[in-house]
Coordinates of C-alpha atoms in Angstrom, one line a residue:
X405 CA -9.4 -3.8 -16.9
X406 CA -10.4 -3.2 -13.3
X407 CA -9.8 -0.5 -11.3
X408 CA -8.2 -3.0 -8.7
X409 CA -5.5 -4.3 -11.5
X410 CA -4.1 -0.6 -11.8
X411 CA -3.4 -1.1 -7.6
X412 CA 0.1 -1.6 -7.6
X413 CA 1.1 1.5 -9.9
X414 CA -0.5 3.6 -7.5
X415 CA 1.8 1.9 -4.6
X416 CA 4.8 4.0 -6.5
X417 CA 3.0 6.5 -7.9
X418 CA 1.5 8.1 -5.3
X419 CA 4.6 9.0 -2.9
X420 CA 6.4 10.0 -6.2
X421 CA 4.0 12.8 -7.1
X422 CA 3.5 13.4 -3.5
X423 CA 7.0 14.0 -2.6
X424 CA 7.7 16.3 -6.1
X425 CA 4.9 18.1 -5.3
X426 CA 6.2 18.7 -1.8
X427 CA 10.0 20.1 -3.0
X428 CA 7.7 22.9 -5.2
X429 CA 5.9 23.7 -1.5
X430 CA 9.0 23.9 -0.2
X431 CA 9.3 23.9 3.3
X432 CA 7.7 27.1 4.4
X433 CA 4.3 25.3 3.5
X434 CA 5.1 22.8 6.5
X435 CA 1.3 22.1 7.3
X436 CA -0.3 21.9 3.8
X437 CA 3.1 19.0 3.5
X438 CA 2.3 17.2 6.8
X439 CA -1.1 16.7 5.7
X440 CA -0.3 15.4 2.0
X441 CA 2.3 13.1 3.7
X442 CA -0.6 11.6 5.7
X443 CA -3.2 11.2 3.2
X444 CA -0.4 10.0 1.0
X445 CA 0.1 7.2 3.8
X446 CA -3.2 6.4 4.1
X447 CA -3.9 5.5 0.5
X448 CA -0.8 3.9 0.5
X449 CA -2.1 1.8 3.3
X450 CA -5.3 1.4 1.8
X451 CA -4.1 -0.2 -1.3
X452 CA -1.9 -2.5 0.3
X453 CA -5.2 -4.0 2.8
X454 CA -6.9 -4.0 -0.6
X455 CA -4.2 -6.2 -2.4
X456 CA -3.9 -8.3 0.7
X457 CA -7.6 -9.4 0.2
X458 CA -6.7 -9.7 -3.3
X459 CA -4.6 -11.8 -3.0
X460 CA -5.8 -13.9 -0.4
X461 CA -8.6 -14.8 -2.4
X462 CA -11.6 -12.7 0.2
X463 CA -12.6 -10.3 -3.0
X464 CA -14.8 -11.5 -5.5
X465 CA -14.5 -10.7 -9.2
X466 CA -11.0 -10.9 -9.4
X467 CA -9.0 -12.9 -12.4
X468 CA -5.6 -13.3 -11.1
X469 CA -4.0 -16.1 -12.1
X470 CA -3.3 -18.0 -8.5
X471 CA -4.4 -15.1 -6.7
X472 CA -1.3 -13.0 -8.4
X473 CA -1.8 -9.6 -9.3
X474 CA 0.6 -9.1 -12.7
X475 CA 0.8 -5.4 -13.8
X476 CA 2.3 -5.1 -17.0
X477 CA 3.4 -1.7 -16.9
X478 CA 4.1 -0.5 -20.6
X479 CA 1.6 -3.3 -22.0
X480 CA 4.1 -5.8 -22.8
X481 CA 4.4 -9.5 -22.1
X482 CA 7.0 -11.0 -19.8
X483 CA 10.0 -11.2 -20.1
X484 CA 9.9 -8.6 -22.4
X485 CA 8.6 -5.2 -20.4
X486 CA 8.8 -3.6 -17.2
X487 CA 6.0 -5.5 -14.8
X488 CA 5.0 -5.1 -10.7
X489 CA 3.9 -8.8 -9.1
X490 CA 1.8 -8.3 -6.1
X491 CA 1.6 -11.7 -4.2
X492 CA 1.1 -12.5 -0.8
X493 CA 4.7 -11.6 0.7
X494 CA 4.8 -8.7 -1.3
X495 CA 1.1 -7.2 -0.4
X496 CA 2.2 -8.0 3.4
X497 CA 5.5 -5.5 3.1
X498 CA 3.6 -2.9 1.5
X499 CA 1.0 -2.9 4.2
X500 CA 3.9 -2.9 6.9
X501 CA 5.4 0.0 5.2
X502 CA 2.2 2.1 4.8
X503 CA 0.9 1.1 8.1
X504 CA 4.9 2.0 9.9
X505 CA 5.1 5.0 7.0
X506 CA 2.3 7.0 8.5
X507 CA 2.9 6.4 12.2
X508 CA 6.6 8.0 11.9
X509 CA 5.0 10.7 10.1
X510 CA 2.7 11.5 12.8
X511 CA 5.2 11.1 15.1
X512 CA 7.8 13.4 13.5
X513 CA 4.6 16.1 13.1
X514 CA 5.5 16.7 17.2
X515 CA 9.6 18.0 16.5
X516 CA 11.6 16.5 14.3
X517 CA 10.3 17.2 10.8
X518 CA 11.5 21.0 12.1
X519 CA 15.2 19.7 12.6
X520 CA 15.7 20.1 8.9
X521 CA 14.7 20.8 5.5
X522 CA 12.9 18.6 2.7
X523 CA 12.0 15.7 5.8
X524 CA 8.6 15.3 4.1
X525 CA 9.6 14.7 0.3
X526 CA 12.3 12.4 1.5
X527 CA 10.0 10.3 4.0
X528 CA 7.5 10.2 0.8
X529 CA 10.7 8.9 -1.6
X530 CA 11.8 6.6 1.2
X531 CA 8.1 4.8 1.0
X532 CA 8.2 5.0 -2.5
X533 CA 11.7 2.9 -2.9
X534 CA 10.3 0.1 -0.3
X535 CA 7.2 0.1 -2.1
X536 CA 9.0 -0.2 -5.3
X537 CA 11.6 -3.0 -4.2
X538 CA 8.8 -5.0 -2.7
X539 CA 6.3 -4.9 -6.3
X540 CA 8.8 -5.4 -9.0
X541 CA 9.1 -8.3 -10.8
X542 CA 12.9 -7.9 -11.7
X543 CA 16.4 -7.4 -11.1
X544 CA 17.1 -4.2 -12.1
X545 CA 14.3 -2.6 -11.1
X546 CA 15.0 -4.1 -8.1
X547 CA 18.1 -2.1 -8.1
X548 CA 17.0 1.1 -9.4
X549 CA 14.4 1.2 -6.4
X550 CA 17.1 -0.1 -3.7
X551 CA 19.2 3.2 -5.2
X552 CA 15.9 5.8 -4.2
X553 CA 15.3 4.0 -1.0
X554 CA 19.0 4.5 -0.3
X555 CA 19.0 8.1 -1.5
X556 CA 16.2 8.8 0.5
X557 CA 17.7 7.2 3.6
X558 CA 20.8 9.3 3.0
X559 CA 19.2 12.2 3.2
X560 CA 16.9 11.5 6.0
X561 CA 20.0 10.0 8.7
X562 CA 21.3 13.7 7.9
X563 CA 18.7 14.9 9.3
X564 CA 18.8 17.0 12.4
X565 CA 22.5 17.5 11.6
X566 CA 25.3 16.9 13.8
X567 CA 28.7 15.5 14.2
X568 CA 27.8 11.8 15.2
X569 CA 24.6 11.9 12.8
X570 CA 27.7 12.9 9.3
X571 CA 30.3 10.7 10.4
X572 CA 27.7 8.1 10.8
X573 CA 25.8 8.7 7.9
X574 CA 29.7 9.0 5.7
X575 CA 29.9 4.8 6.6
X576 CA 26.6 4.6 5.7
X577 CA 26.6 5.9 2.6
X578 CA 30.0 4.4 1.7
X579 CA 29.2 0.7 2.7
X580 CA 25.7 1.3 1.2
X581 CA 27.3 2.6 -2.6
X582 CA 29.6 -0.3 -2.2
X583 CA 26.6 -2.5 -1.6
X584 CA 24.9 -1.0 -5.0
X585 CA 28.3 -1.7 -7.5
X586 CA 28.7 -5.7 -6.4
X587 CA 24.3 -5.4 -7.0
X588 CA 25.2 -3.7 -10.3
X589 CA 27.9 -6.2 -11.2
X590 CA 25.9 -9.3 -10.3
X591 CA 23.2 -8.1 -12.2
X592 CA 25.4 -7.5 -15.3
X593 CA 26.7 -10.9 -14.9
X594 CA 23.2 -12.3 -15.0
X595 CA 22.5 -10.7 -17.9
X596 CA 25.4 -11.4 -19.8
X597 CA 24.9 -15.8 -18.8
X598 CA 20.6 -15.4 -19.3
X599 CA 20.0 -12.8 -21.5
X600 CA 17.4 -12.3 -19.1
X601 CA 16.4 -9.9 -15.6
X602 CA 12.9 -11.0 -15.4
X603 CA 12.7 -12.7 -12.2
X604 CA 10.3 -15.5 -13.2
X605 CA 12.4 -15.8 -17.0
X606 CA 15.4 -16.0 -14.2
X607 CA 14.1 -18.6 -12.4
X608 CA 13.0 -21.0 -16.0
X609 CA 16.5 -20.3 -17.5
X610 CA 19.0 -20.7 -14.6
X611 CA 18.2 -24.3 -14.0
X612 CA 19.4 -25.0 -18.1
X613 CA 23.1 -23.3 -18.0
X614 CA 25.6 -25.1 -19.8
X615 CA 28.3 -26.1 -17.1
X616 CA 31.0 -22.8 -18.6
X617 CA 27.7 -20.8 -17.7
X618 CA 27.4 -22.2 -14.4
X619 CA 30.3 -20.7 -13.0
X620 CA 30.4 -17.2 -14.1
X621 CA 26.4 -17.1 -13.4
X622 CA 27.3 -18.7 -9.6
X623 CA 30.2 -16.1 -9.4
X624 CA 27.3 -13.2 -10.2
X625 CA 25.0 -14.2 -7.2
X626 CA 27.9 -14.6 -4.9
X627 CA 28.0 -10.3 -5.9
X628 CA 24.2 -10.1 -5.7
X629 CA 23.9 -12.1 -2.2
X630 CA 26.7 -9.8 -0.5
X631 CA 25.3 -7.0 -1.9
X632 CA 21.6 -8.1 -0.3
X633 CA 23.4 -9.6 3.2
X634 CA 24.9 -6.0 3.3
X635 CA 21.3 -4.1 3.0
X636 CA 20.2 -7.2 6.0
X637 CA 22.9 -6.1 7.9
X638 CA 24.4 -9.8 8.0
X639 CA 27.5 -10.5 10.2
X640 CA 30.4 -9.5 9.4
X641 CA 29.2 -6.7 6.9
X642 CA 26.7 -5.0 9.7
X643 CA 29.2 -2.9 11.6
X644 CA 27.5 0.1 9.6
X645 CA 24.5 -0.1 11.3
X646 CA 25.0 0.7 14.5
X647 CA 25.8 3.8 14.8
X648 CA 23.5 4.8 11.8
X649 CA 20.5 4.1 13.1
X650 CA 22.1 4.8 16.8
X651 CA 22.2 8.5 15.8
X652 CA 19.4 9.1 13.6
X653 CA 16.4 11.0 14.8
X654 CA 13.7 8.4 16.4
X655 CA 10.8 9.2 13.7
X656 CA 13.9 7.7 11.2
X657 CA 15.5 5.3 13.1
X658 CA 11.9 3.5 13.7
X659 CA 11.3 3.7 9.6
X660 CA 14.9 2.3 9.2
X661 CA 13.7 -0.9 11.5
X662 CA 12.1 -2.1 8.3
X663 CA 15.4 -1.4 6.1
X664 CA 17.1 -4.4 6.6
X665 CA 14.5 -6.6 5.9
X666 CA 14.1 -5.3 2.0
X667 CA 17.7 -7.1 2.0
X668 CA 16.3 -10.5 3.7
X669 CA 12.9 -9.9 1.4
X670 CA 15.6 -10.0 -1.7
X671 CA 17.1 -12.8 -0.9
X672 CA 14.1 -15.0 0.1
X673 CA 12.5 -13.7 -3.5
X674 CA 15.5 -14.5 -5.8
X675 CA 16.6 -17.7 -3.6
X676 CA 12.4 -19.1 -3.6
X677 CA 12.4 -19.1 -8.0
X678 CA 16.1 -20.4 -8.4
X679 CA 16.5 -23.0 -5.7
X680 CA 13.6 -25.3 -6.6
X681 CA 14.5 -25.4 -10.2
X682 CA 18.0 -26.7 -9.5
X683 CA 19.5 -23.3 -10.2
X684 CA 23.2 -23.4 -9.8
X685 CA 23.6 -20.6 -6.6
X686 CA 21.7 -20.9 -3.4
X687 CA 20.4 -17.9 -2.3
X688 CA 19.7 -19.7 0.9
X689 CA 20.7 -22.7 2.7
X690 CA 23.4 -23.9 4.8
X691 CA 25.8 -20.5 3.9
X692 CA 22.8 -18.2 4.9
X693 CA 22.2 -20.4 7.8
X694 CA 25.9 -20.1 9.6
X695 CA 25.8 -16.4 8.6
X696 CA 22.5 -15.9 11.0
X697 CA 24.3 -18.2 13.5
X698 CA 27.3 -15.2 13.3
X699 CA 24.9 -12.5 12.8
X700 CA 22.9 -13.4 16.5
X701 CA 25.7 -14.3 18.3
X702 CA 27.4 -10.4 16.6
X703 CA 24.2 -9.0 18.0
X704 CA 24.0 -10.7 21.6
X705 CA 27.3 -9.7 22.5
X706 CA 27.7 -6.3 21.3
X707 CA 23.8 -6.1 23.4
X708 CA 25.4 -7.5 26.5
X709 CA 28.7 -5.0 26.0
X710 CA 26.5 -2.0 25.3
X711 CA 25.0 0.7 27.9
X712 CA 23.6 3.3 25.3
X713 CA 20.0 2.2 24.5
X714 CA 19.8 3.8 21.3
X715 CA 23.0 1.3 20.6
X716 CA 21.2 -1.3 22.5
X717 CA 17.9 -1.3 20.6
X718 CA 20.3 -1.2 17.3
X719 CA 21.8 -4.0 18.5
X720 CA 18.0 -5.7 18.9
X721 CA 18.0 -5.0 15.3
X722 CA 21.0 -7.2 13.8
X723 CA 19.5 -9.8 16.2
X724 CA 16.3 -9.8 14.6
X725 CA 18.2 -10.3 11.2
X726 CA 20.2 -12.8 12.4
X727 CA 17.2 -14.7 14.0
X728 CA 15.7 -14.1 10.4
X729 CA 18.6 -15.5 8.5
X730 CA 19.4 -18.5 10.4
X731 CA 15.5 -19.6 10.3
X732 CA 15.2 -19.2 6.8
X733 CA 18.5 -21.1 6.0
X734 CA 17.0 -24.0 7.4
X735 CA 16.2 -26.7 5.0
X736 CA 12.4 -27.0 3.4
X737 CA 9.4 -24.3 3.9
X738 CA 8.5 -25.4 7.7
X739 CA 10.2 -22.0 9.4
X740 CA 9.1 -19.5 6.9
X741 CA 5.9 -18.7 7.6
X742 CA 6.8 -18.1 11.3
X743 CA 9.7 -16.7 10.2
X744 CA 7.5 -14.2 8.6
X745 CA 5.5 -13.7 11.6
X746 CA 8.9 -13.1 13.2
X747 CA 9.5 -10.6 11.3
X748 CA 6.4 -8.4 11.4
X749 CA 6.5 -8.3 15.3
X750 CA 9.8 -7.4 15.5
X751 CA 9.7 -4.6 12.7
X752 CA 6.9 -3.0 14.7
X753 CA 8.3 -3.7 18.2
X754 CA 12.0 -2.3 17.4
X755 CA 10.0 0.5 15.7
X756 CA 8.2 1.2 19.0
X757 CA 11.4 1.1 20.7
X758 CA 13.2 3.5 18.6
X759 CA 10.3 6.0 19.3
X760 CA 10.7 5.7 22.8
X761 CA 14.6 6.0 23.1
X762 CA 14.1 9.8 22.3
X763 CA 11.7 10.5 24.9
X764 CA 13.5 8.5 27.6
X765 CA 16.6 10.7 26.6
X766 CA 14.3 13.5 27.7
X767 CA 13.9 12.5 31.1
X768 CA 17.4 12.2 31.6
X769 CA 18.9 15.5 30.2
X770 CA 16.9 19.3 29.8
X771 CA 15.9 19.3 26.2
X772 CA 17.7 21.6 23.8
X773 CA 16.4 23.2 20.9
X774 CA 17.8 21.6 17.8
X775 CA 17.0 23.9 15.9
X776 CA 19.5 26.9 16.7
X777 CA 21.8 24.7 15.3
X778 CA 20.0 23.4 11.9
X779 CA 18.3 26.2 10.8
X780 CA 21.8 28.1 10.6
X781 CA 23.1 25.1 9.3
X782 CA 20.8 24.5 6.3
X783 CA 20.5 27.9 6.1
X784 CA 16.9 28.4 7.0
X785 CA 15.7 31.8 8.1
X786 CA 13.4 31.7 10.9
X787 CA 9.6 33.3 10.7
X788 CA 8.6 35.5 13.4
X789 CA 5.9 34.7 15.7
X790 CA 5.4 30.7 14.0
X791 CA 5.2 28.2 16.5
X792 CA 6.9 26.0 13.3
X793 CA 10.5 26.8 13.3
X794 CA 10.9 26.5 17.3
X795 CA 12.4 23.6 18.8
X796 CA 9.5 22.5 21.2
X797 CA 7.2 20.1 20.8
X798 CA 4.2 20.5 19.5
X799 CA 0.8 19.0 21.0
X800 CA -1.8 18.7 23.4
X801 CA 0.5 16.6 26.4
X802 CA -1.2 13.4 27.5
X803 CA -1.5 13.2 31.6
X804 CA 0.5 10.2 33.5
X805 CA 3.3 10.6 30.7
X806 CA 5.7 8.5 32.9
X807 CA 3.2 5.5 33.6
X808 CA 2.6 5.5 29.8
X809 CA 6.3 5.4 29.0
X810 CA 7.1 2.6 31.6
X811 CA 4.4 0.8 30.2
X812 CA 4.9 1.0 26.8
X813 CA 8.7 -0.3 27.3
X814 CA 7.8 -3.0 29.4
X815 CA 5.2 -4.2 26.6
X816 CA 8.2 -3.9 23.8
X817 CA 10.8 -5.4 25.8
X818 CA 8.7 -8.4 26.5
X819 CA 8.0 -8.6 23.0
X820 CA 11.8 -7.7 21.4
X821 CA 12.8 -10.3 24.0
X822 CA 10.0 -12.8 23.0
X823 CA 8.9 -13.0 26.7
X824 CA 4.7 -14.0 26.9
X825 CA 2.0 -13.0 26.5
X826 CA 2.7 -10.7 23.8
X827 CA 3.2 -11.4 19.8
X828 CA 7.7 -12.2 20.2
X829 CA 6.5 -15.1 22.5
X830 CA 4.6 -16.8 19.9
X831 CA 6.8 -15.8 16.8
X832 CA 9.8 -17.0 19.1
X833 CA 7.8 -20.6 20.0
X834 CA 6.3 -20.8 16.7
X835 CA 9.9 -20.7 15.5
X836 CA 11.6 -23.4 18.0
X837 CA 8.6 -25.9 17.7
X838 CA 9.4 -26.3 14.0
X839 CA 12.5 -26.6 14.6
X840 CA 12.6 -29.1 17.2
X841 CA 10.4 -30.9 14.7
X842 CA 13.3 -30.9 12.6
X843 CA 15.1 -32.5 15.0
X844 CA 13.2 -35.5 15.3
X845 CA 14.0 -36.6 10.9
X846 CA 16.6 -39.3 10.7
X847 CA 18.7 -36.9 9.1
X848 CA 21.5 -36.2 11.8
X849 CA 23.0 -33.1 10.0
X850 CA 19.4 -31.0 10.2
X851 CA 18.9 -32.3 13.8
X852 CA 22.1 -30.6 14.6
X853 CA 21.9 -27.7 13.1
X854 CA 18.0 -27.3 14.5
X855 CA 19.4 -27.8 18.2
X856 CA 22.3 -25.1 17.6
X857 CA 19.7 -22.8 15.9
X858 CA 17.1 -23.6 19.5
X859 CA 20.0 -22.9 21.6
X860 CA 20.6 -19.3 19.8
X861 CA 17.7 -18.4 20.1
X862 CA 17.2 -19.2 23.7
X863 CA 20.6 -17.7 24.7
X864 CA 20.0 -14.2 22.7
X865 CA 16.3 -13.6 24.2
X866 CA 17.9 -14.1 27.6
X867 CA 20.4 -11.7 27.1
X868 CA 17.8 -9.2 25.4
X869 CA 15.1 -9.6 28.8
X870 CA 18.7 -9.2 31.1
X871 CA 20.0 -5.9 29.0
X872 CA 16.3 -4.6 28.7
X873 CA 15.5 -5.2 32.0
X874 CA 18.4 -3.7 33.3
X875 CA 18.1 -0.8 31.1
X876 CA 14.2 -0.3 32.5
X877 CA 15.2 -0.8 36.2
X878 CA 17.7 1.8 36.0
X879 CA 15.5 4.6 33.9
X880 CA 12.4 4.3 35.1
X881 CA 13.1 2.5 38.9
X882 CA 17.0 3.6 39.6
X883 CA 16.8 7.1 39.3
X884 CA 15.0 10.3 41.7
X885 CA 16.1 12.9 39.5
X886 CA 14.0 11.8 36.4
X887 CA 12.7 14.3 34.4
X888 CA 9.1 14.2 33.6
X889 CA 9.2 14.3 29.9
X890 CA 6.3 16.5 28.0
X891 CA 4.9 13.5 25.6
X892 CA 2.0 14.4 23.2
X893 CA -0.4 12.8 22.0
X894 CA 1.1 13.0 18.3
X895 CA 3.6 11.1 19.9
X896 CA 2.2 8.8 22.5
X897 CA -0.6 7.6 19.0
X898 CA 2.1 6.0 17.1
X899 CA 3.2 4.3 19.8
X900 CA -0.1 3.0 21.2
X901 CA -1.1 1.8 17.2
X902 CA 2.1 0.0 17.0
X903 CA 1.9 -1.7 20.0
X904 CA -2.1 -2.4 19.4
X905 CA -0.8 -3.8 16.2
X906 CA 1.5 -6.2 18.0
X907 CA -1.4 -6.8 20.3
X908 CA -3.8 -7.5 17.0
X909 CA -1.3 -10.0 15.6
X910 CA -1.2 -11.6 19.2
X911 CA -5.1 -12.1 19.7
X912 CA -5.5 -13.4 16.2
X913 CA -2.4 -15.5 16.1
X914 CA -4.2 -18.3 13.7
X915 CA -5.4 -15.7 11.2
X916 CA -2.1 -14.0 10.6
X917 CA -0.5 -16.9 10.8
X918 CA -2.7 -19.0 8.1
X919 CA -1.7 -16.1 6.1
X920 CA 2.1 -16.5 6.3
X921 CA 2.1 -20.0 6.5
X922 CA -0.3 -19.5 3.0
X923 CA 2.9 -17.3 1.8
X924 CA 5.8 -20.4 2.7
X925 CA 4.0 -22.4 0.8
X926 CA 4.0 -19.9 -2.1
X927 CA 7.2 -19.3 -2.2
X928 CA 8.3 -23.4 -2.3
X929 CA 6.3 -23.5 -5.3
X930 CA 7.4 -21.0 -8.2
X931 CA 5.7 -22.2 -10.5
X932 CA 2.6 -20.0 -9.3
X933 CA 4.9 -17.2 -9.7
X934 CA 5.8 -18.2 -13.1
X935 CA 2.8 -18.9 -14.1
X936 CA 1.2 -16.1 -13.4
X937 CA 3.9 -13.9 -14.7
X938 CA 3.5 -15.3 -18.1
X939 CA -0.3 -16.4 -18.3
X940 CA -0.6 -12.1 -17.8
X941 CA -1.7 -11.2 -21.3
X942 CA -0.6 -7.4 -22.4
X943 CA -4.3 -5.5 -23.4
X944 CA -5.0 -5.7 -26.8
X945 CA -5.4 -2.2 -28.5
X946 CA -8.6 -2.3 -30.9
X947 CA -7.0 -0.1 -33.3
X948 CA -3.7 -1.7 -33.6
X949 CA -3.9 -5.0 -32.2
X950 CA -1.8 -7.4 -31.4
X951 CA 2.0 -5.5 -30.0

């Protein structure tokens, strides 16, 4: 077998060993940890550009059945072993966490991995439960790597300590653990109807319940789809959020810009094998669609209300998943690929602007040390004469810090706001055209439900350029007793790669968005899925043969 059919292992393998090695380090070996983390992310990231060829079909001596990569990880055949599917939606969300993964971690290297102890292992676990949730092929593996995400994320919105950041993180954790038992339940259910968890065995099965098994199997995805609109931070079961990511440290809140959309990923998986086959619960359609309607009109309003931009860019968050939710509820495959496109500019935008919130803080307020707090409370003694356990930042300080700072939020508010030239323009008009299209079938119910879904849009990118704008005017225009903050250049990178990543999506709009549109069309037909799941033959021992 090729070394390139192994890939997807290494995905989850990699930030596993990584972050165990790490807790041995311990944190007193800070530097030897910061540059594991980054190789780490690099291969990683590698990979995931590798598997996006892969599966696209640009590398040649590849034998994956319809460009799927199967990994069958003890050597058995579906449904009856553990197995990782690498197709196109899931190569793209491992090279958006790899690619988002190493920028936070640079980021962090300037203060915050200093605020507190074990940042490093838990930044490496956090990538390893994305990774994880993203590659496997069924449900509860699916739930077993939504638990170490979670863990990690618990862990990591601790970070820096803090009243707000424990109260916070307490609803967090609470909402989140209620999340997990309706999962577990659902996927006990499953079980119980299918005698199956193997999302492709799943998807053959479903369609063939008896009508006594129909019920108590629809009962078991209403469990698993609350549980996933809970992780997307769908309306009404996203007040959690807020304030989470509101008071966790920017290098987190950024990585947590891609959280929700493992729960949006979930449900577009699951709800792409069961609802072609005539599977008797929609994991999309018109219930997910008025739950996006609810979840952007949540998200305007509580944007328009707000005044705190760490709340604000929160906010921009739950907008994005409602934007994400009400697309994809939409009836047929026309919105998903710039759907997808949606969702990549706004994970890396929102990132951006998480990053910057902590730095505009800076030139509004003297900078405290955080660490005369956190040290004594984790307990950390502090080493004389290292530069490592102070609370400044670290780094060579770039000149004109303020005209990179104004620049850099005017580029991500046009973008959040999906104002032109920039990449939330197009994903926004990609968006509408389709579903103005929509509007012109006989069918009067999707006409109306495409102009209601047009008008959303419209009114919540208003009210994103009026709130952003307003915010800008008053930071960066309002004020003569601005601060001029010390920015780095381990902080101003990240910042410039994400937004030339934005800017890279924008120039070659038609590449990217072949690509997604590639994926849509994937996920309306599972039987490529299926197939490929159980054409994947388990490797034949020569001294025992056949399993």
């Amino acid at each position: 077998m090729p070394l390139i059919d192994h890939l997807p292992i290494f995905s989850i393998a990699i930030p596993m060993f990584v972050g165990v090695l790490m807790v041995f380090l311990k944190d007193k070996r800070r530097k030897l940890n910061k540059s594991i983390g980054l190789l780490s992310t690099v291969a990683q990231l590698t990979i995931a550009v590798i598997l996006m060829l892969g599966v696209s079909g640009k590398l040649e001596g590849i034998e994956w059945t319809n460009n799927i990569n199967v990994y069958l990880l003890g050597n058995w055949d579906a449904p009856y072993g553990i197995l990782l599917v690498v197709d196109r939606l899931s190569a793209l969300m491992l090279a958006l966490v790899a690619g988002l993964g190493m920028m936070c971690i640079i980021y962090s290297t300037s203060l915050w991995d200093r605020a507190g102890v074990h940042y490093h292992p838990l930044f490496q676990f956090i990538m390893m439960g994305l990774n994880g949730a993203f590659l496997t092929g069924d449900l509860f593996n699916l739930f077993v790597f939504f638990e170490i995400l979670l863990a990690a994320s618990y862990g990591l919105l601790l970070h820096g300590s803090g009243a707000k950041r424990v109260s916070s993180g307490f609803h967090y954790i609470v909402v989140n653990m209620l999340g997990s038992f309706l999962m577990l339940i659902g996927i006990s259910m499953i079980y119980s109807v299918t005698g199956t968890l193997n999302l492709a065995d799943l998807g053959m099965k479903a369609g063939m319940l008896s009508e006594n098994e129909r019920i108590l199997f629809e009962a078991a995805c209403a469990f698993l789809a609350t549980a996933y609109l809970i992780k997307a931070a769908a309306w009404p079961l996203s007040f959690w959020l807020i304030n989470a990511y509101a008071s966790s440290v920017a290098p987190v809140a950024a990585m947590f810009s891609i959280m929700t959309k493992v729960g949006i990923y979930a449900l577009l998986r699951v709800g792409s094998l069961l609802l072609p086959t005539g599977a008797p619960a929609g994991f999309g359609g018109e219930w997910m669609y008025l739950i996006g309607l609810g979840t952007l009109f949540y998200g305007a309003m509580g944007l328009l209300a707000e005044k705190n931009i760490a709340r604000m860019v929160s906010y921009c968050i739950v907008i994005s998943s409602g934007t994400l939710l009400t697309a994809l509820g939409m009836p047929g495959v026309a919105l998903t690929g710039p759907s997808l496109y949606y969702m990549v500019s706004s994970v890396l935008a929102l990132s951006v602007a998480f990053l910057l919130v902590e730095i505009i803080r800076r030139t509004e307020v003297t900078q405290h040390s955080v660490l005369s707090i956190t040290q004594e409370a984790f307990g950390l003694e502090q080493e004389k004469g290292s530069s490592d356990y102070s609370g400044e930042v670290v780094g060579v300080p770039i000149p004109a810090s303020m005209a990179f700072l104004g620049l850099a939020f005017f580029t991500c508010t046009l973008i959040v706001a999906g104002l032109p030239p920039f990449s939330g323009f197009l994903a926004k008009f990609a968006l509408l055209s389709q579903a103005i299209k929509l509007t012109q079938t006989e069918i009067g119910e999707v006409s109306y439900n495409a102009w209601i879904l047009v008008g959303f849009m419209l009114v919540s990118g208003m009210i994103t350029v009026i709130v952003l704008g307003r915010t800008g005017i008053r930071v960066f225009w309002g004020s003569g007793t601005l601060n001029t903050p010390k920015l780095t250049t381990r902080e101003a990178f990240p910042i410039a790669i994400l937004l030339c990543a934005c800017l890279y999506i924008t120039i070659f709009v038609s590449d990217v968005m072949a690509y997604m549109n590639y994926t849509a069309e994937s996920l309306d037909n599972p039987a490529q899925y299926i197939g490929a799941v159980f054409e994947k033959r388990s490797v034949t021992n020569p001294l025992i043969g056949d399993h």
